[in-house]
Short mmCIF file of C-alpha atoms in Angstrom, two decimals:
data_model
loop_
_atom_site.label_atom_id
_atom_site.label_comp_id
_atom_site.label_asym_id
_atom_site.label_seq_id
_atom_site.Cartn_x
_atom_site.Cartn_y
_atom_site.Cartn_z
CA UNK T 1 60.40 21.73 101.41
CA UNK T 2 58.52 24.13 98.99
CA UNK T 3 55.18 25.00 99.54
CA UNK T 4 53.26 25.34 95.86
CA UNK T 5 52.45 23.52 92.76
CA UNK T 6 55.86 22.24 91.76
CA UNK T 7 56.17 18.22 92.35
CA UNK T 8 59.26 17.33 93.87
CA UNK T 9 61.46 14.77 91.60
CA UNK T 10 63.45 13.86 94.46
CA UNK T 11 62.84 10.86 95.58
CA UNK T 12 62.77 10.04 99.45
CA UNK T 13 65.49 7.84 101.53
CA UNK T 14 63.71 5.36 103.74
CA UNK T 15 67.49 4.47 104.75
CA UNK T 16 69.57 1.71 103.86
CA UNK T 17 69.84 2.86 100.30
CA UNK T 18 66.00 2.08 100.06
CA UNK T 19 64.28 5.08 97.83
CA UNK T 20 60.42 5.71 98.29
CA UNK T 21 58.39 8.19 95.85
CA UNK T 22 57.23 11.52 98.56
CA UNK T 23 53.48 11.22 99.51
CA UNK T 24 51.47 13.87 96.91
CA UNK T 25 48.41 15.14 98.32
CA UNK T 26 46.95 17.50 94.97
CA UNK T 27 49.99 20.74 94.69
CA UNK T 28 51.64 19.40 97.91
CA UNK T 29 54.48 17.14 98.04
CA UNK T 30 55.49 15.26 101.55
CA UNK T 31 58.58 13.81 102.53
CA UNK T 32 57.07 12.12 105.22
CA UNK T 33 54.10 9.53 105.60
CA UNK T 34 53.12 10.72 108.96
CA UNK T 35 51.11 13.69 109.56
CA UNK T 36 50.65 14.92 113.11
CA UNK T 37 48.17 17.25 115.37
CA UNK T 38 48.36 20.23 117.19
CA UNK T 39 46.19 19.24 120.16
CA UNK T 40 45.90 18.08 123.74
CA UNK T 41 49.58 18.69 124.13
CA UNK T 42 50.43 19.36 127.89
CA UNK T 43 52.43 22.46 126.69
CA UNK T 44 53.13 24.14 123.38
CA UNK T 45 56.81 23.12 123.81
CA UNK T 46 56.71 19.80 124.06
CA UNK T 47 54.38 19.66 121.14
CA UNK T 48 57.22 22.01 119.23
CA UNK T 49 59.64 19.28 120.04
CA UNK T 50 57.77 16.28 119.61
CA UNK T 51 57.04 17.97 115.38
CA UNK T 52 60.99 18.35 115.31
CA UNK T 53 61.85 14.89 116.26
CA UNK T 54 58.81 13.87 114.30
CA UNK T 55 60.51 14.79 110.95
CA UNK T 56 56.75 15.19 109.62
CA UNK T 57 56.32 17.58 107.37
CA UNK T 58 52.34 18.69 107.67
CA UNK T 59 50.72 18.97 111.04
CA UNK T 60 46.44 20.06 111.41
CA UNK T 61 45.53 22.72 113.34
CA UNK T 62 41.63 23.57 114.33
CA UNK T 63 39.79 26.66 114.11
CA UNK T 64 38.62 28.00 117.30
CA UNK T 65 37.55 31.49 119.67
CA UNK T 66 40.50 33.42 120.39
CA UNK T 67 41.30 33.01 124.67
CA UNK T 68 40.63 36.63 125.57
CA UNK T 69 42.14 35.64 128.96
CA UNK T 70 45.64 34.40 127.47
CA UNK T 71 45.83 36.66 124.34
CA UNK T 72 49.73 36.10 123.65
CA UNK T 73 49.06 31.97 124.00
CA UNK T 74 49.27 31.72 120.58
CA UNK T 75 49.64 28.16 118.53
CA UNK T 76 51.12 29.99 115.40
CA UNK T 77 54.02 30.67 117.58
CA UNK T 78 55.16 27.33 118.17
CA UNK T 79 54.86 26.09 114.12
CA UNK T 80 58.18 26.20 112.47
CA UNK T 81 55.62 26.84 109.17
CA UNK T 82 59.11 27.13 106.70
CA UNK T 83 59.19 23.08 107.60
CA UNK T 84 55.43 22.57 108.23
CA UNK T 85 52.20 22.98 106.19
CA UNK T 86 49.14 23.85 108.15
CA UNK T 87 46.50 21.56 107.63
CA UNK T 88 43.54 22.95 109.04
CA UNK T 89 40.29 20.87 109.69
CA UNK T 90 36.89 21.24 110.50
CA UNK T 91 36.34 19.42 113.46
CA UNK T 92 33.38 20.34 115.69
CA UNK T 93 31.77 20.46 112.65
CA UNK T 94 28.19 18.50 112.66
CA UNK T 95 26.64 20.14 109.70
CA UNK T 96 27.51 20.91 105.84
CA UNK T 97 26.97 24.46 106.45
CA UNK T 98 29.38 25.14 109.59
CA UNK T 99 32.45 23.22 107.42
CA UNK T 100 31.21 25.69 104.80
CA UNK T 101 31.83 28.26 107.44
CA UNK T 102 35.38 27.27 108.15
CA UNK T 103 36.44 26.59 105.21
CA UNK T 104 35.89 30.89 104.34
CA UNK T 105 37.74 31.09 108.12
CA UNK T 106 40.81 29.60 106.62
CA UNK T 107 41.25 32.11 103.54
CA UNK T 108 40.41 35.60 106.11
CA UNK T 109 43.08 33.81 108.47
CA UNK T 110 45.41 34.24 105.32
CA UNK T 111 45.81 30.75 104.33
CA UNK T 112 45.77 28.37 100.91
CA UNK T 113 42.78 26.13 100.25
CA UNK T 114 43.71 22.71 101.93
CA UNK T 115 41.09 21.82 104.28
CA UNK T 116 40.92 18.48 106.05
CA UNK T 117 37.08 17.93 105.40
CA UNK T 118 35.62 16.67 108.86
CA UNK T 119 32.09 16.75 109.39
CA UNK T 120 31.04 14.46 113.06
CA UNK T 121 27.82 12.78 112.64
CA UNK T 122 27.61 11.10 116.30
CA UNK T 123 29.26 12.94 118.98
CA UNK T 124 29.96 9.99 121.67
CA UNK T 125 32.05 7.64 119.04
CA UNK T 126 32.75 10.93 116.64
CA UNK T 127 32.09 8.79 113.88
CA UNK T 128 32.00 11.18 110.89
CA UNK T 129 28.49 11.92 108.86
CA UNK T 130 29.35 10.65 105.91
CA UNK T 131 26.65 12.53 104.03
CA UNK T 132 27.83 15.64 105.32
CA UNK T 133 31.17 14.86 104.38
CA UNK T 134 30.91 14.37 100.52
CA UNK T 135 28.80 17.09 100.53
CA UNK T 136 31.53 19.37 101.81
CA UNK T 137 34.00 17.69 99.62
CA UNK T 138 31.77 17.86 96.77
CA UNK T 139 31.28 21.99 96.68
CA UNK T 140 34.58 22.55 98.31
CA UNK T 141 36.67 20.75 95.24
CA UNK T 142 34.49 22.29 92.81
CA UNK T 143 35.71 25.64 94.38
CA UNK T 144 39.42 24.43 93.92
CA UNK T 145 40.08 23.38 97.06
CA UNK T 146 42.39 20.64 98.16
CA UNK T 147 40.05 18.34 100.15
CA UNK T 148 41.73 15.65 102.69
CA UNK T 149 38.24 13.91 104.15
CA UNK T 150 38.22 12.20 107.17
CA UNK T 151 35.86 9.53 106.67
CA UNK T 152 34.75 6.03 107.67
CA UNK T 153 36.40 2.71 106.64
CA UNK T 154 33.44 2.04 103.52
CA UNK T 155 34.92 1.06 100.91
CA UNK T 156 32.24 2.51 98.47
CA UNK T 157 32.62 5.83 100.59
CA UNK T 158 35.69 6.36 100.06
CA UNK T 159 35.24 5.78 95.91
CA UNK T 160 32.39 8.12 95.79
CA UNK T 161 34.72 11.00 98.19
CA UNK T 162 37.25 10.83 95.38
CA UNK T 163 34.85 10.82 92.75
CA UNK T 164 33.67 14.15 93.64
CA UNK T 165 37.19 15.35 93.98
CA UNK T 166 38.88 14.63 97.32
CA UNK T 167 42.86 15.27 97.02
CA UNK T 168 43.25 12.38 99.44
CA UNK T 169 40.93 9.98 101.46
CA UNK T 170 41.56 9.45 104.85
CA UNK T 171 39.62 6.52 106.77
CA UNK T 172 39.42 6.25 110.31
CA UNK T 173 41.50 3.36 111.95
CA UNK T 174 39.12 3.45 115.15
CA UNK T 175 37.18 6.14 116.66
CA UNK T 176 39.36 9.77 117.13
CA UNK T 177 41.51 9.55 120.46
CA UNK T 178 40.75 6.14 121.06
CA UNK T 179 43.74 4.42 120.26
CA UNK T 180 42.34 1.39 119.66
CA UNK T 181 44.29 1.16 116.09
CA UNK T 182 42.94 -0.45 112.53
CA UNK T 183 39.82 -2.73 113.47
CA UNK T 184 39.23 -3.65 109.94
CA UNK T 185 42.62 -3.87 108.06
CA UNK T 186 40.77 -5.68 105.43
CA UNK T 187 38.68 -2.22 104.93
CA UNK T 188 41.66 -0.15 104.76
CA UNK T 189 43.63 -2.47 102.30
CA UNK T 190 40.42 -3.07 99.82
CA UNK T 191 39.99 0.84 100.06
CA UNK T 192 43.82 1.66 99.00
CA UNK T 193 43.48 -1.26 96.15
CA UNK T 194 40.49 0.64 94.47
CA UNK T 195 41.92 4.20 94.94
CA UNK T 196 43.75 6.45 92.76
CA UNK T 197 44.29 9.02 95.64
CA UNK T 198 46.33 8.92 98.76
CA UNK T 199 44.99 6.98 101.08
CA UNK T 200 45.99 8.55 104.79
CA UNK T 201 44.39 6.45 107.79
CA UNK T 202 43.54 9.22 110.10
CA UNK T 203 42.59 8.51 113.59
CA UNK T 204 42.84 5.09 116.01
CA UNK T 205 46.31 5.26 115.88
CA UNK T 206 47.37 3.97 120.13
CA UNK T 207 51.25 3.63 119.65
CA UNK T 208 54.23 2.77 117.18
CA UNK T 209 53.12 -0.50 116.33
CA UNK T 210 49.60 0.59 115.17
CA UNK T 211 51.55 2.91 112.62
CA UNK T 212 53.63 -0.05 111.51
CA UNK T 213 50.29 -2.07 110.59
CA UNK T 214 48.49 0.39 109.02
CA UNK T 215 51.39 1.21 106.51
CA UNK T 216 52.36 -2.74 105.99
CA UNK T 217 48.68 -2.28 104.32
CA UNK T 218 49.76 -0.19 101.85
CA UNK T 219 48.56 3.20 102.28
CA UNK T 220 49.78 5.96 101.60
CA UNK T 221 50.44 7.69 104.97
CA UNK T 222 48.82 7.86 108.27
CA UNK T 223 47.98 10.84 110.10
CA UNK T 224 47.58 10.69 114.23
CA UNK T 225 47.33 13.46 116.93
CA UNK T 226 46.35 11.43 120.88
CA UNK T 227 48.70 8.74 120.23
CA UNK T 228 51.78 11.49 120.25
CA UNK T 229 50.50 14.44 122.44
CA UNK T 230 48.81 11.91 125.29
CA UNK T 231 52.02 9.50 125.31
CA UNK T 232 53.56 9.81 128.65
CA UNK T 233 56.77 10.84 126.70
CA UNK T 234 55.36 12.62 123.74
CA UNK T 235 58.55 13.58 122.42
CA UNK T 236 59.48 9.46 122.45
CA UNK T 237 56.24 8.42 121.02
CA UNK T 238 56.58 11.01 117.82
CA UNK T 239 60.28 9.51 117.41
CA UNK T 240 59.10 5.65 117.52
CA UNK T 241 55.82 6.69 115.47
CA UNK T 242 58.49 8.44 113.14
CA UNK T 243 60.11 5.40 113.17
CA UNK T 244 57.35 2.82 112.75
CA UNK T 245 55.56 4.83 110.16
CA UNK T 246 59.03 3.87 107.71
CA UNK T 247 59.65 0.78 109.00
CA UNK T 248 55.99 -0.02 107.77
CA UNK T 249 56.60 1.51 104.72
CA UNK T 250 59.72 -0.13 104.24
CA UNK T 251 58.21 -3.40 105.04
CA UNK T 252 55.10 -2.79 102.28
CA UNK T 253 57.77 -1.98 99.66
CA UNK T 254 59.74 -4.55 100.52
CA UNK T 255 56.92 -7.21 100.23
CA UNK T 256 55.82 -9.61 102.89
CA UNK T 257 55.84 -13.67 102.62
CA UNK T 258 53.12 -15.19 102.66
CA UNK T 259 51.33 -16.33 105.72
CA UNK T 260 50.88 -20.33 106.39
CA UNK T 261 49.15 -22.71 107.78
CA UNK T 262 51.96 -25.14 108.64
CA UNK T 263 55.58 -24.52 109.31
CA UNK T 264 58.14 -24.26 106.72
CA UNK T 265 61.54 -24.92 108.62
CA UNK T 266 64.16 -22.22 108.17
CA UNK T 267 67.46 -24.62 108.25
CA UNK T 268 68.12 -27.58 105.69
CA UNK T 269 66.82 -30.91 107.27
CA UNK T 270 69.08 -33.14 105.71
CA UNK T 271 72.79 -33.49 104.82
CA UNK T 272 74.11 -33.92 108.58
CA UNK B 1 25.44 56.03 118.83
CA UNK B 2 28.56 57.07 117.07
CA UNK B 3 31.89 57.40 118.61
CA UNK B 4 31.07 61.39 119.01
CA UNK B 5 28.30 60.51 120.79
CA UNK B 6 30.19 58.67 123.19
CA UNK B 7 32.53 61.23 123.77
CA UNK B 8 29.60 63.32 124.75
CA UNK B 9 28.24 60.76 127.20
CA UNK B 10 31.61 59.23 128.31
CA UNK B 11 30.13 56.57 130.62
CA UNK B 12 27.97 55.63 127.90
CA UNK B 13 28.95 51.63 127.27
CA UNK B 14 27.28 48.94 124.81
CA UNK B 15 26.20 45.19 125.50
CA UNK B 16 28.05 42.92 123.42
CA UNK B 17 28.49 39.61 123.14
CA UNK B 18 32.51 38.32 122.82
CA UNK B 19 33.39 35.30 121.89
CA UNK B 20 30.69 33.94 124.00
CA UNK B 21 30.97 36.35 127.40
CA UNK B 22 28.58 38.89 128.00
CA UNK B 23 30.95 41.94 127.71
CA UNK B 24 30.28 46.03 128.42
CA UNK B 25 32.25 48.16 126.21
CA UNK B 26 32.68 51.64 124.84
CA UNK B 27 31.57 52.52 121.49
CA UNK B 28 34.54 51.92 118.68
CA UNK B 29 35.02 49.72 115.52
CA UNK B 30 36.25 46.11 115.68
CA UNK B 31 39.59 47.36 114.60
CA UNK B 32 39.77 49.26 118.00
CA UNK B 33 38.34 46.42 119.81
CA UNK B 34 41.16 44.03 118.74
CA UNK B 35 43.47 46.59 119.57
CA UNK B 36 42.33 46.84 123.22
CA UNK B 37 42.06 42.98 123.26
CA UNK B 38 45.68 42.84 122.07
CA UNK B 39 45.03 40.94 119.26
CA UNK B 40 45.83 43.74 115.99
CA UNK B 41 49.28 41.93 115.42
CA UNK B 42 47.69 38.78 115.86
CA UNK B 43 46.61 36.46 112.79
CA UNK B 44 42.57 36.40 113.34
CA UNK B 45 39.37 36.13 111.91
CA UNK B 46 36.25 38.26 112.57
CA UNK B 47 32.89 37.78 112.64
CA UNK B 48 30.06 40.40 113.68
CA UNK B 49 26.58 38.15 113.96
CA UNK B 50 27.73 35.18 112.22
CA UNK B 51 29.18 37.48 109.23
CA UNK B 52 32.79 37.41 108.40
CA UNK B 53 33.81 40.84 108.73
CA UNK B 54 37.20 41.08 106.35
CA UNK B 55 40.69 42.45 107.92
CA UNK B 56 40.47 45.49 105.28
CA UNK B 57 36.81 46.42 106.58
CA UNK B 58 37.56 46.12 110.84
CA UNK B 59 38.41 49.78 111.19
CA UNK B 60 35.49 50.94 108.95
CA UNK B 61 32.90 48.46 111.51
CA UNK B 62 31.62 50.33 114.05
CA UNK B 63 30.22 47.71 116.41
CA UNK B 64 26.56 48.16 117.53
CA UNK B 65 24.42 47.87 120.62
CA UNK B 66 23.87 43.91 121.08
CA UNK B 67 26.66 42.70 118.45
CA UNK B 68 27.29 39.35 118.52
CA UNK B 69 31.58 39.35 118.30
CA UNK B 70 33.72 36.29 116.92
CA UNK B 71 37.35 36.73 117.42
CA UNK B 72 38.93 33.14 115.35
CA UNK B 73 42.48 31.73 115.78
CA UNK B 74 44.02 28.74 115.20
CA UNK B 75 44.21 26.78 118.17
CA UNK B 76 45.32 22.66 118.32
CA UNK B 77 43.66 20.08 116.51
CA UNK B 78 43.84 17.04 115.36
#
């Protein structure tokens, strides 16, 4: 996995002699669909080898005061970053000017410009300000950033976010950490027809099966964080979300039936 | 208020504010205040009153009466 500008030409094994193209988010190429958090972990080391089993290949990371108390607790640590892109976001962020402010964080802490673009507009559902965030993605691509902005599931949104430049659009499934998976599939699936960037739902994902769903849609990846670190097994969860994530892929690729009304029996009915 | 000055008063101390806390130190630049925080080998950002103060220019800040001191890490996220 190289870091850098160079698309890979590889193509990627979903298994089963099935070949997928790698998920391309502006200079970065992914091997994996799923892109996983950082957070609410119980301990660093079971988030260290929930990413290993995880097999993803980006994982976001927020900005945030140092612990003076526990100055050696330290996240970086913990990131096997030869495997791993940081993908640092802006969450906490309720205004254009504080994602402004993070996004200078990220080059004094020494790294590229990829930002996932999150600006929170309400803070009990966390829905994102949707102003605010194609504002941000507006100056922030303009200053060659890669943007990946969390947004809602507007279909017109989403349009206008890559218009201004966004490397990759990512629409919430349901509210952040709520697990309640894709409430408007038909959103998410008009959204990826229109789009000429990846589409990555981000957020709402509960378990494996909401993974599944979302990719049988079509998209181009999915990123989650709760539905990993606040599994009672997070180490399990990241290996059937792993697993999901490709089945659903698979499954897109593969192309569905279509769905019925009546039944259509499965064995001959005549010739006894 | 320099650090000679506090040499000559050596129970002379500053009110800061880090990351948050209400905090008494002794006059030094931010590069010695990381140091004595443990954080010089760490990966961090700095910010002295809501200004980014770059790694190159920490041991050239001398950190004043009443600074307002933002020590930035990566921590999780999602």
């Amino acid at each position: 996995m190289t870091q850098g500008t160079e698309y890979s030409t590889t193509s990627v094994s979903l298994g089963s002699g099935i070949e997928d193209q790698p998920l391309v988010v502006g200079p970065y190429t992914l091997k994996s669909r799923m892109i996983i958090g950082t957070g609410k972990y119980e301990s660093f080391e079971v988030m260290q080898a929930a990413h290993e089993v995880s097999q993803s290949d980006m994982v976001t990371v927020a900005l945030r005061r140092v612990d003076l108390k526990n100055p050696d607790n330290n996240l970086l640590n913990f990131i096997d970053t030869k495997q791993m892109i940081i993908l640092p976001n802006t969450a906490g962020c309720y205004s254009v000017d504080e994602a402004m402010k993070v996004a200078e964080l990220v080059l004094e802490l020494g790294l590229p410009k990829l930002l996932k673009v999150e600006v929170i507009g309400d803070e009990k559902t966390l829905m994102p300000d949707p102003l605010g965030t194609h504002e941000v993605t507006r100056r922030l691509a303009a200053e060659g950033w890669t943007c990946m902005s969390y947004c809602s599931d507007d279909i017109v949104l989403c349009r206008r976010l890559e218009e201004v430049g966004a490397a990759a659009v990512m629409p919430l499934g349901s509210p952040i950490g709520s697990g309640r998976g894709v409430l408007n599939p038909t959103n998410i699936r008009l959204i990826k027809e229109f789009a000429k960037v990846p589409i990555i739902v981000d957020a709402g994902v509960g378990t494996a099966s909401d993974c599944g769903l979302a990719m049988e849609l079509g998209i181009d990846g999915i990123l989650l964080n709760t539905a990993i670190a606040k599994a009672g097994n997070a180490v399990a969860m990241a290996a059937a979300c792993r697993d999901a994530t490709r089945a659903g892929r698979t499954a897109y690729l593969a192309g569905r039936m279509e769905k019925r009304m009546y039944a259509s029996a499965s064995s001959p009915l005549k010739d006894f | 208020m320099t650090t000679a000055g506090g040499l000559a008063h050596p129970h002379y101390t500053m009110n800061v504010r880090l990351n948050g806390e209400k905090r008494e130190i002794e006059p030094c630049t931010l590069a010695e205040l990381l140091e004595q925080l443990g954080l010089h080998e760490r990966r961090v950002a700095t910010l002295i009153n809501d200004e980014i103060v770059k790694q190159d220019a920490r041991s050239l800040t001398q950190i004043k009466e009443n600074d307002t001191i933002d020590v930035i890490a990566m921590v999780g996220g999602g």
